[in-house]
Every structure is written in structure tokens, then in C-alpha cells.
Short mmCIF file of C-alpha atoms and ligand atoms in Angstrom, two decimals:
data_model
loop_
_atom_site.label_atom_id
_atom_site.label_comp_id
_atom_site.label_asym_id
_atom_site.label_seq_id
_atom_site.Cartn_x
_atom_site.Cartn_y
_atom_site.Cartn_z
CA MET A 1 14.51 -16.44 -7.84
CA ILE A 2 15.06 -13.70 -10.11
CA VAL A 3 18.24 -11.91 -10.41
CA HIS A 4 18.52 -8.19 -11.79
CA LYS A 5 22.19 -7.36 -12.97
CA ASN A 6 23.38 -10.57 -10.72
CA GLN A 7 21.35 -9.45 -7.70
CA VAL A 8 18.46 -10.66 -6.17
CA VAL A 9 15.71 -8.42 -5.89
CA THR A 10 14.02 -7.98 -2.65
CA LEU A 11 10.65 -7.15 -2.11
CA GLY A 12 11.49 -3.40 -0.34
CA GLN A 13 13.53 -2.91 -3.52
CA PHE A 14 10.71 -3.92 -5.82
CA ILE A 15 8.01 -1.80 -3.84
CA ILE A 16 10.53 1.31 -4.13
CA GLU A 17 11.24 0.70 -7.70
CA ARG A 18 7.49 0.12 -8.74
CA GLN A 19 6.71 3.40 -6.53
CA ALA A 20 7.75 5.70 -9.52
CA ASP A 21 4.55 4.18 -11.17
CA PHE A 22 2.62 6.41 -8.72
CA PRO A 23 3.48 9.92 -9.77
CA TYR A 24 1.33 11.10 -6.50
CA ALA A 25 3.30 8.33 -4.19
CA LYS A 26 5.29 10.04 -1.57
CA GLY A 27 6.26 6.22 -0.22
CA GLU A 28 3.28 5.52 2.16
CA LEU A 29 1.76 2.83 0.52
CA SER A 30 5.22 1.38 0.20
CA ARG A 31 5.86 1.77 3.66
CA LEU A 32 2.14 0.05 4.39
CA LEU A 33 3.58 -2.83 2.24
CA ARG A 34 6.57 -3.13 4.29
CA ASP A 35 5.09 -3.13 7.15
CA ILE A 36 2.67 -5.93 6.09
CA GLY A 37 5.82 -7.82 4.95
CA ILE A 38 7.37 -7.44 8.24
CA ALA A 39 4.51 -8.70 10.34
CA SER A 40 4.22 -11.95 7.96
CA LYS A 41 7.95 -12.61 8.67
CA ILE A 42 7.04 -12.80 12.53
CA VAL A 43 3.93 -14.69 11.91
CA ASN A 44 6.30 -17.01 9.70
CA ARG A 45 8.46 -17.69 12.48
CA GLU A 46 5.64 -18.77 15.15
CA VAL A 47 3.95 -20.88 11.99
CA ASN A 48 7.14 -22.99 11.42
CA LYS A 49 7.36 -23.69 15.20
CA ALA A 50 3.83 -23.85 15.94
CA GLY A 51 4.48 -27.65 16.92
CA LEU A 52 7.00 -26.68 19.30
CA VAL A 53 5.56 -23.91 21.42
CA ASP A 54 2.53 -23.84 23.11
CA ILE A 55 0.15 -21.71 20.85
CA LEU A 56 -1.44 -24.61 18.98
CA GLY A 57 -5.27 -25.72 19.82
CA GLU A 58 -8.15 -23.40 20.87
CA ALA A 59 -7.53 -20.49 22.59
CA GLY A 60 -11.04 -20.78 24.37
CA GLU A 61 -12.15 -17.76 22.61
CA ILE A 62 -14.79 -17.63 20.29
CA ASN A 63 -14.89 -14.87 17.68
CA ILE A 64 -17.27 -12.86 15.76
CA GLN A 65 -17.55 -15.57 13.46
CA GLY A 66 -18.90 -17.83 16.15
CA GLU A 67 -15.67 -20.21 15.15
CA ASN A 68 -13.06 -21.48 18.01
CA VAL A 69 -10.21 -19.25 17.77
CA LYS A 70 -6.89 -20.81 17.79
CA LYS A 71 -4.00 -19.25 19.42
CA LEU A 72 -2.15 -18.57 16.21
CA ASP A 73 -5.03 -16.63 15.00
CA VAL A 74 -4.84 -14.09 17.96
CA PHE A 75 -0.95 -14.09 17.69
CA ALA A 76 -1.60 -13.08 13.91
CA ASN A 77 -4.07 -10.47 14.40
CA GLU A 78 -1.71 -8.85 17.27
CA GLN A 79 1.41 -8.80 15.01
CA PHE A 80 -0.54 -7.47 12.05
CA ILE A 81 -2.29 -4.73 14.35
CA SER A 82 1.23 -3.85 15.88
CA ALA A 83 3.07 -3.63 12.61
CA LEU A 84 0.28 -1.11 11.10
CA THR A 85 0.32 0.93 14.47
CA SER A 86 3.89 1.29 14.42
CA GLY A 87 4.35 1.75 10.68
CA GLY A 88 1.95 4.73 10.79
CA GLU A 89 0.71 4.31 7.32
CA CYS A 90 -2.34 2.77 8.53
CA CYS A 91 -5.60 4.47 10.53
CA ALA A 92 -7.72 1.72 11.03
CA VAL A 93 -7.88 -2.14 10.45
CA GLY A 94 -10.79 -4.51 9.62
CA SER A 95 -10.01 -7.77 11.05
CA GLU A 96 -11.88 -11.01 10.89
CA GLU A 97 -10.93 -11.37 14.46
CA ASN A 98 -12.42 -8.29 15.43
CA GLU A 99 -16.32 -7.50 15.61
CA HIS A 100 -15.70 -3.64 15.38
CA VAL A 101 -13.19 -1.65 13.29
CA VAL A 102 -10.01 -1.21 15.14
CA ASP A 103 -9.13 2.43 15.56
CA ILE A 104 -5.11 2.48 15.09
CA ASN A 105 -5.14 5.13 17.55
CA SER A 106 -1.43 6.08 17.50
CA LEU A 107 -0.30 9.81 17.14
CA VAL A 108 1.62 8.94 13.62
CA SER A 109 -1.13 7.23 12.22
CA LYS A 110 -4.63 8.70 13.14
CA ASN A 111 -4.74 10.98 10.01
CA ALA A 112 -2.77 8.16 8.05
CA LYS A 113 -4.26 8.09 4.13
CA TYR A 114 -4.73 4.18 4.14
CA VAL A 115 -7.17 1.29 6.11
CA VAL A 116 -6.41 -2.42 5.87
CA ALA A 117 -9.33 -5.36 5.96
CA ILE A 118 -7.39 -8.31 6.92
CA ASP A 119 -7.50 -12.05 7.53
CA PRO A 120 -4.91 -12.52 9.73
CA LEU A 121 -4.89 -16.29 9.75
CA ASP A 122 -6.37 -18.11 7.05
CA GLY A 123 -7.00 -21.67 7.37
CA SER A 124 -7.45 -22.02 10.98
CA SER A 125 -8.59 -25.93 10.92
CA ASN A 126 -5.38 -26.52 9.20
CA ILE A 127 -2.96 -25.26 11.75
CA ASP A 128 -2.88 -28.22 14.21
CA VAL A 129 -2.37 -30.41 11.00
CA ASN A 130 0.73 -28.76 9.69
CA VAL A 131 -1.13 -27.91 6.30
CA SER A 132 -0.57 -24.48 4.64
CA ILE A 133 -2.31 -21.60 5.83
CA GLY A 134 -2.11 -18.17 5.07
CA THR A 135 -2.96 -14.22 5.61
CA ILE A 136 -4.85 -12.07 2.94
CA PHE A 137 -4.80 -8.38 3.07
CA SER A 138 -6.54 -5.66 1.23
CA ILE A 139 -5.64 -1.93 1.18
CA TYR A 140 -7.72 0.82 0.67
CA ARG A 141 -7.48 4.73 0.59
CA ARG A 142 -9.45 6.12 3.57
CA THR A 143 -12.80 8.12 2.47
CA SER A 144 -13.07 10.12 5.93
CA LEU A 145 -10.98 13.19 5.96
CA SER A 146 -8.89 13.09 9.34
CA GLY A 147 -9.06 11.31 13.08
CA PRO A 148 -9.65 7.76 13.64
CA GLY A 149 -10.94 5.35 10.95
CA THR A 150 -14.74 4.39 10.44
CA LEU A 151 -16.45 1.72 9.35
CA GLN A 152 -17.61 3.91 6.46
CA ASP A 153 -13.86 3.79 5.02
CA PHE A 154 -14.06 0.12 4.55
CA MET A 155 -17.87 0.06 2.77
CA GLN A 156 -15.91 0.43 -0.71
CA ARG A 157 -16.27 -1.73 -3.42
CA GLY A 158 -13.29 -3.87 -4.14
CA THR A 159 -12.78 -2.03 -7.49
CA GLU A 160 -11.51 0.78 -5.08
CA GLN A 161 -8.81 -1.23 -3.45
CA VAL A 162 -5.17 0.36 -4.16
CA ALA A 163 -3.26 -3.01 -3.23
CA ALA A 164 -4.28 -6.66 -2.28
CA GLY A 165 -2.10 -9.49 -1.33
CA TYR A 166 -1.73 -12.82 0.48
CA VAL A 167 0.99 -14.64 2.27
CA ILE A 168 1.23 -18.45 2.30
CA TYR A 169 2.72 -20.05 4.74
CA GLY A 170 3.40 -23.27 3.05
CA SER A 171 6.26 -25.35 1.89
CA SER A 172 7.96 -22.30 1.36
CA THR A 173 6.78 -18.76 2.53
CA MET A 174 5.69 -16.62 -0.11
CA LEU A 175 3.89 -13.13 -0.28
CA VAL A 176 2.02 -12.15 -3.51
CA TYR A 177 0.69 -8.84 -4.06
CA THR A 178 -0.93 -6.39 -6.47
CA THR A 179 -1.07 -2.79 -7.06
CA GLY A 180 -3.02 -2.80 -10.31
CA ARG A 181 -0.27 -3.23 -12.17
CA GLY A 182 0.16 -7.03 -12.56
CA VAL A 183 0.64 -9.56 -9.76
CA ASN A 184 3.89 -10.41 -8.76
CA GLY A 185 5.24 -13.10 -6.22
CA PHE A 186 8.39 -12.86 -3.51
CA THR A 187 9.52 -16.15 -1.80
CA LEU A 188 10.98 -15.66 1.53
CA ASP A 189 14.54 -16.75 1.67
CA PRO A 190 15.20 -17.70 5.59
CA SER A 191 19.08 -17.50 5.37
CA ILE A 192 18.85 -13.64 4.69
CA GLY A 193 15.21 -12.84 6.18
CA GLU A 194 14.02 -11.15 3.00
CA PHE A 195 10.91 -11.95 0.64
CA CYS A 196 12.76 -12.17 -2.89
CA LEU A 197 11.07 -11.85 -6.23
CA SER A 198 10.26 -15.48 -7.66
CA HIS A 199 7.01 -15.27 -9.68
CA PRO A 200 7.06 -11.89 -11.70
CA ASN A 201 4.14 -10.78 -13.52
CA MET A 202 2.13 -13.94 -12.51
CA LYS A 203 -0.89 -14.97 -14.72
CA ILE A 204 -3.40 -17.71 -14.59
CA PRO A 205 -3.91 -20.24 -17.38
CA LYS A 206 -7.59 -19.23 -19.21
CA GLU A 207 -8.48 -23.09 -18.87
CA GLY A 208 -7.34 -25.36 -16.33
CA ASN A 209 -8.13 -28.91 -15.16
CA ILE A 210 -8.58 -28.75 -11.16
CA TYR A 211 -11.81 -28.11 -9.55
CA SER A 212 -11.63 -27.32 -5.78
CA ILE A 213 -14.87 -27.21 -3.65
CA ASN A 214 -16.00 -29.03 -0.42
CA GLU A 215 -18.04 -31.71 -2.19
CA GLY A 216 -19.40 -32.46 1.39
CA ASN A 217 -22.21 -29.69 1.13
CA TYR A 218 -22.82 -31.04 -2.34
CA VAL A 219 -26.75 -31.83 -1.09
CA HIS A 220 -26.91 -28.10 -0.42
CA PHE A 221 -25.51 -26.76 -3.51
CA PRO A 222 -27.58 -24.27 -5.98
CA ASP A 223 -28.68 -26.58 -9.11
CA GLY A 224 -26.33 -24.65 -11.35
CA ILE A 225 -23.13 -25.82 -8.87
CA LYS A 226 -24.34 -29.30 -8.99
CA LYS A 227 -24.53 -29.67 -12.82
CA TYR A 228 -21.35 -27.61 -13.13
CA ILE A 229 -19.61 -30.54 -10.64
CA LYS A 230 -21.13 -33.30 -12.88
CA TYR A 231 -19.68 -31.48 -15.89
CA CYS A 232 -16.59 -31.49 -14.24
CA GLN A 233 -16.36 -35.43 -13.81
CA GLU A 234 -17.80 -36.25 -17.16
CA ASP A 235 -15.29 -38.06 -19.21
CA HIS A 236 -14.66 -36.14 -22.46
CA LYS A 237 -10.91 -36.28 -23.16
CA PRO A 238 -10.85 -33.31 -25.74
CA SER A 239 -11.75 -31.10 -23.21
CA ASN A 240 -9.41 -32.75 -20.59
CA ARG A 241 -12.14 -33.98 -18.46
CA PRO A 242 -12.72 -35.52 -16.14
CA TYR A 243 -10.89 -32.59 -14.00
CA SER A 244 -8.79 -33.30 -10.80
CA SER A 245 -10.52 -32.41 -7.47
CA ARG A 246 -8.15 -30.92 -5.08
CA TYR A 247 -9.30 -29.18 -1.99
CA ILE A 248 -7.15 -28.24 0.83
CA GLY A 249 -9.64 -26.23 3.12
CA SER A 250 -7.16 -23.12 3.30
CA LEU A 251 -8.40 -20.44 0.50
CA VAL A 252 -4.88 -19.32 0.19
CA ALA A 253 -3.47 -22.75 -0.59
CA ASP A 254 -6.29 -23.42 -2.99
CA PHE A 255 -6.42 -20.17 -4.37
CA HIS A 256 -2.51 -20.03 -4.88
CA ARG A 257 -2.31 -23.47 -6.39
CA ASN A 258 -5.07 -22.71 -9.04
CA LEU A 259 -3.11 -19.12 -9.83
CA ILE A 260 -0.23 -21.03 -10.68
CA LYS A 261 -1.63 -24.55 -12.69
CA GLY A 262 -5.01 -23.03 -13.60
CA GLY A 263 -8.40 -24.32 -11.84
CA ILE A 264 -11.76 -23.01 -10.35
CA PHE A 265 -12.44 -22.51 -6.57
CA ILE A 266 -15.87 -22.52 -5.69
CA TYR A 267 -17.44 -21.94 -2.10
CA PRO A 268 -21.27 -21.45 -3.11
CA ALA A 269 -24.45 -20.74 -0.89
CA THR A 270 -25.16 -23.77 1.67
CA ALA A 271 -27.83 -24.44 4.02
CA LYS A 272 -25.21 -23.95 6.68
CA SER A 273 -24.00 -20.50 4.93
CA PRO A 274 -26.68 -19.35 2.94
CA LYS A 275 -24.95 -16.19 1.98
CA GLY A 276 -21.56 -18.31 1.03
CA LYS A 277 -19.25 -18.72 3.83
CA LEU A 278 -16.28 -16.45 2.45
CA ARG A 279 -15.87 -12.90 3.70
CA LEU A 280 -16.24 -9.94 1.14
CA LEU A 281 -14.00 -7.38 2.74
CA TYR A 282 -10.77 -10.03 3.64
CA GLU A 283 -11.14 -12.69 1.71
CA CYS A 284 -12.90 -12.71 -1.54
CA ASN A 285 -12.40 -8.82 -2.50
CA PRO A 286 -8.42 -9.23 -2.30
CA ILE A 287 -7.90 -12.23 -4.11
CA ALA A 288 -10.65 -11.35 -6.91
CA PHE A 289 -8.39 -8.19 -7.49
CA ILE A 290 -5.28 -10.65 -7.72
CA ILE A 291 -6.94 -13.02 -10.05
CA GLU A 292 -8.30 -10.12 -12.55
CA GLN A 293 -4.74 -8.83 -12.50
CA ALA A 294 -3.44 -12.53 -13.25
CA GLY A 295 -6.05 -12.40 -16.26
CA GLY A 296 -8.77 -14.79 -14.49
CA LYS A 297 -12.20 -13.90 -13.14
CA ALA A 298 -14.26 -13.72 -9.78
CA SER A 299 -17.73 -13.82 -9.40
CA ASN A 300 -20.75 -14.63 -6.96
CA GLY A 301 -22.26 -16.82 -9.42
CA PHE A 302 -23.91 -13.72 -11.35
CA LYS A 303 -21.93 -10.37 -10.73
CA ARG A 304 -18.25 -9.40 -10.73
CA ILE A 305 -17.28 -9.83 -6.50
CA LEU A 306 -15.22 -6.25 -7.08
CA GLU A 307 -18.50 -4.72 -8.08
CA ILE A 308 -20.33 -5.87 -4.70
CA GLU A 309 -21.59 -2.91 -2.31
CA PRO A 310 -20.28 -3.84 1.04
CA LYS A 311 -22.83 -3.06 3.71
CA ASP A 312 -21.12 -4.90 6.73
CA LEU A 313 -17.78 -5.63 7.80
CA HIS A 314 -17.98 -9.24 8.30
CA GLN A 315 -20.40 -9.54 5.09
CA ARG A 316 -20.15 -13.00 3.47
CA THR A 317 -20.41 -13.91 -0.28
CA PRO A 318 -20.77 -16.90 -2.63
CA LEU A 319 -17.60 -16.96 -4.69
CA ILE A 320 -16.26 -18.63 -8.06
CA ILE A 321 -12.99 -17.91 -8.82
CA GLY A 322 -9.99 -18.95 -10.82
CA SER A 323 -9.26 -19.51 -14.71
CA LEU A 324 -11.71 -17.30 -16.85
CA GLN A 325 -12.92 -20.11 -19.21
CA MET A 326 -13.78 -22.24 -16.25
CA VAL A 327 -15.15 -19.25 -14.12
CA GLU A 328 -17.45 -18.27 -17.13
CA LYS A 329 -18.58 -21.76 -17.61
CA ALA A 330 -19.67 -22.27 -14.01
CA GLU A 331 -21.58 -18.76 -14.61
CA ASP A 332 -23.26 -20.35 -17.40
CA PHE A 333 -24.63 -23.50 -15.42
CA MET A 334 -25.70 -21.03 -12.84
CA LEU A 335 -27.72 -18.54 -15.19
CA LYS A 336 -29.38 -21.55 -16.56
CA PHE A 337 -30.02 -23.72 -13.64
CA SER A 338 -30.25 -21.27 -10.75
CA PRO A 339 -31.55 -18.13 -12.07
CA ALA A 340 -33.71 -17.42 -8.88
CA GLU A 341 -30.31 -17.39 -6.95
CA VAL A 342 -29.78 -13.82 -8.56
CA GLN A 343 -27.84 -12.24 -6.02
CA VAL A 344 -28.40 -8.57 -5.25
P1 LIG B 1 -10.78 -18.93 8.19
O1 LIG B 1 -9.53 -19.97 8.46
O2 LIG B 1 -9.85 -17.71 8.13
O3 LIG B 1 -12.12 -18.83 8.79
O4 LIG B 1 -11.04 -19.32 6.99
C1 LIG B 1 -11.72 -20.72 6.51
C2 LIG B 1 -11.77 -20.71 5.16
C3 LIG B 1 -11.26 -20.89 4.09
O5 LIG B 1 -9.60 -20.97 4.15
C4 LIG B 1 -11.66 -22.21 3.46
O6 LIG B 1 -11.50 -21.99 2.03
C5 LIG B 1 -12.81 -22.38 3.89
O7 LIG B 1 -12.84 -21.79 5.04
C6 LIG B 1 -13.14 -23.94 4.21
O8 LIG B 1 -14.23 -23.93 4.62
P2 LIG B 1 -15.11 -25.56 4.56
O9 LIG B 1 -14.00 -26.32 6.07
O10 LIG B 1 -16.38 -25.35 5.33
O11 LIG B 1 -14.95 -26.33 3.50
MN1 LIG B 2 -10.13 -17.16 5.84
MN1 LIG B 3 -9.08 -16.56 9.62
#
């Protein structure tokens, strides 16, 4: 816990203090980040008692991704949309749980400056087994001039994000975000119901010895990834190999571990997901913004994630993300052994 002049720095205080960094800011982005913080505290409360109340298991619906939707996904989606609606700073939401852009059509927010792309509940397959799950969000300035937000407002490269972050509902609940001036982590102190600055100016080690990938898909991986996995498994003490294999199955949890300890996370193209499984707008872009701000790297194997031109709200992309030197090494293998996969 970071103590400023003998006091804990809450997320709210930190956002306001940092607002001074933005000469043009009149507090809208600060209030938007506050709204996201509020919704994540409500989701956290439900996650912590998921085993007790009837929000476990399949909600019986199938979302646009064709996946069974668990009740907590629906609950989390509703909480974030409701907080963004009443906060008045966001005019539209692009959510994993909604096929189309959700127009935040409230009196105060229809001319709001920002749009939010969100994965309200990441790691759904882990909800029922008490493994860490999360929320991932990405904030853009709208490109349309006024009125309801449009799909076009979301068709912006990741480099245009004004803020991005995630919440991890784990052994503790943390909110980690960036506005382009470094990465800061806040831990929820349940005794006061506040996110408190606990990880200032987060940086990912340039090198790590953890690789994170679902090796169950090995036979369908591009040759470059197959070769990189074998490289990770080689016995070569001077370069700390073999690396350790760690795969939680919640992107936020795998990403957060690597951000703190160093490491690489890879979700390549597979037979089942020829374009990759992870979604560009509300999974890959926000964590790519964070990792670059923390001194790491994020690519699709050939191209910087943040420079991929979005064409669809739920567009997928292969993802290689983590410690700079590990991502560069994986990219070398992709270039050498899978050149034909060069992405558009
Ligand atoms: P979501 O629960 O939002 O659909 O995300 C699940 C994603 C991501 O969290 C994780 O890294 C990946 O799916 C795991 O996929 P596999 O089970 O195919 O390995
Ligand atoms: Mn997800
Ligand atoms: Mn999700």
C-alpha cells in the first residue's frame, strides 16, 4: 500500500491528481474511470459470493461468440452498462456480450465524449471453479460529432485509446490502468471499499522465464509457435531455460502474472480459431496499451497489435504479449518458420 504523507492514496484521489496532466481535461475521463471503478466493486461483491447465490452456471443463453453465457457474464455486463449510463461520460459501449454497439441513450450521456469497449467478465470458464477472472476495458474519444454513439466510433486503432485497464478478481481484487502516462495498480481494501494505490508505475521485466499458452492446441499451431515452444523447453541454463509453463485460462490472470513477474502469453491462430480467439477491441488492444506503457510488447506475430485496423466490433487476432525480449524472440521464430502467415 503506498502512503502519501501518511495517508493511503485512493483511486479517486490518484485520478484527480493525475487529471492535472491533461490540460484540456475537464474531469470527464476522471469521472468515467470512477464509474468503471464503482461497477467493478459491485461485480467484485457478486464474484466473491458466486458460490452462495444463484448466479453460477449457464444462463442458458448463447452470446454472439456462440459460447454458453454464464449468469455472472450477464450480471457484470449489466453493471458496467448501468454505471456508464448513470455516469453520463460515455455515449456508447461495445461489449463482448452484445452483438451490436449499445447506445447509452440517456439524456446526460447522448453527447458524451467517450465510448468504452469492454469484456465485462473475462475467463468465464473459470467462474464455477473459483479461479481468478477479470474485466477488461478500453476507452476512446468518440469520432462522431454528437447524438448516439456509432460502430464507427469503435473502428479506431489501439493507438487512439485514451485509457485502458483491467480488474482482476483474484486472491485480492485489483484495478490496473493506464492513460498513456505509465501503468498503476490499485488493490481493493474491502474494509473501506476503496481501490488503494499498491503498485505505482508498473514495469514488466525485459526478460522472463514463464511461457503461457494452451498447449492442447499444439498440433494446430503455426510452425513458428511450435518451434518457439520447443525453444522454451530446451535445457540451456545460461538463458534460464527450460522456462516454466503456466496457463490459467483467464487472460487477465495470465497477463497480470506476467506483468509482475515477466513472461510471455501466446494465443495464436488455431484450427478452431484461424484468426486467433482473443478479441482485438476489448481484450488485445487494452492489454497491448498497458504492456507497452509497462515496457513490454504486443503483436500478432508480425504486426504491433495497436496498429491493427479494426473492421468489426468482435474481430479476433492472434496475440503474442509480454516481456520485450521474449516477444521479439517469438516473432523471430514466426518470421523464420511461418512467413506465409503474415497478417494483413
Ligand atoms: P472470455 O471468458 O471473456 O470469453 O475470455 C476467455 C478467453 C481468455 O480469458 C483466455 O485466455 C482464453 O479465453 C482461454 O481460451 P482456451 O480455453 O481456448 O485456452
Ligand atoms: Mn475475455
Ligand atoms: Mn468475457
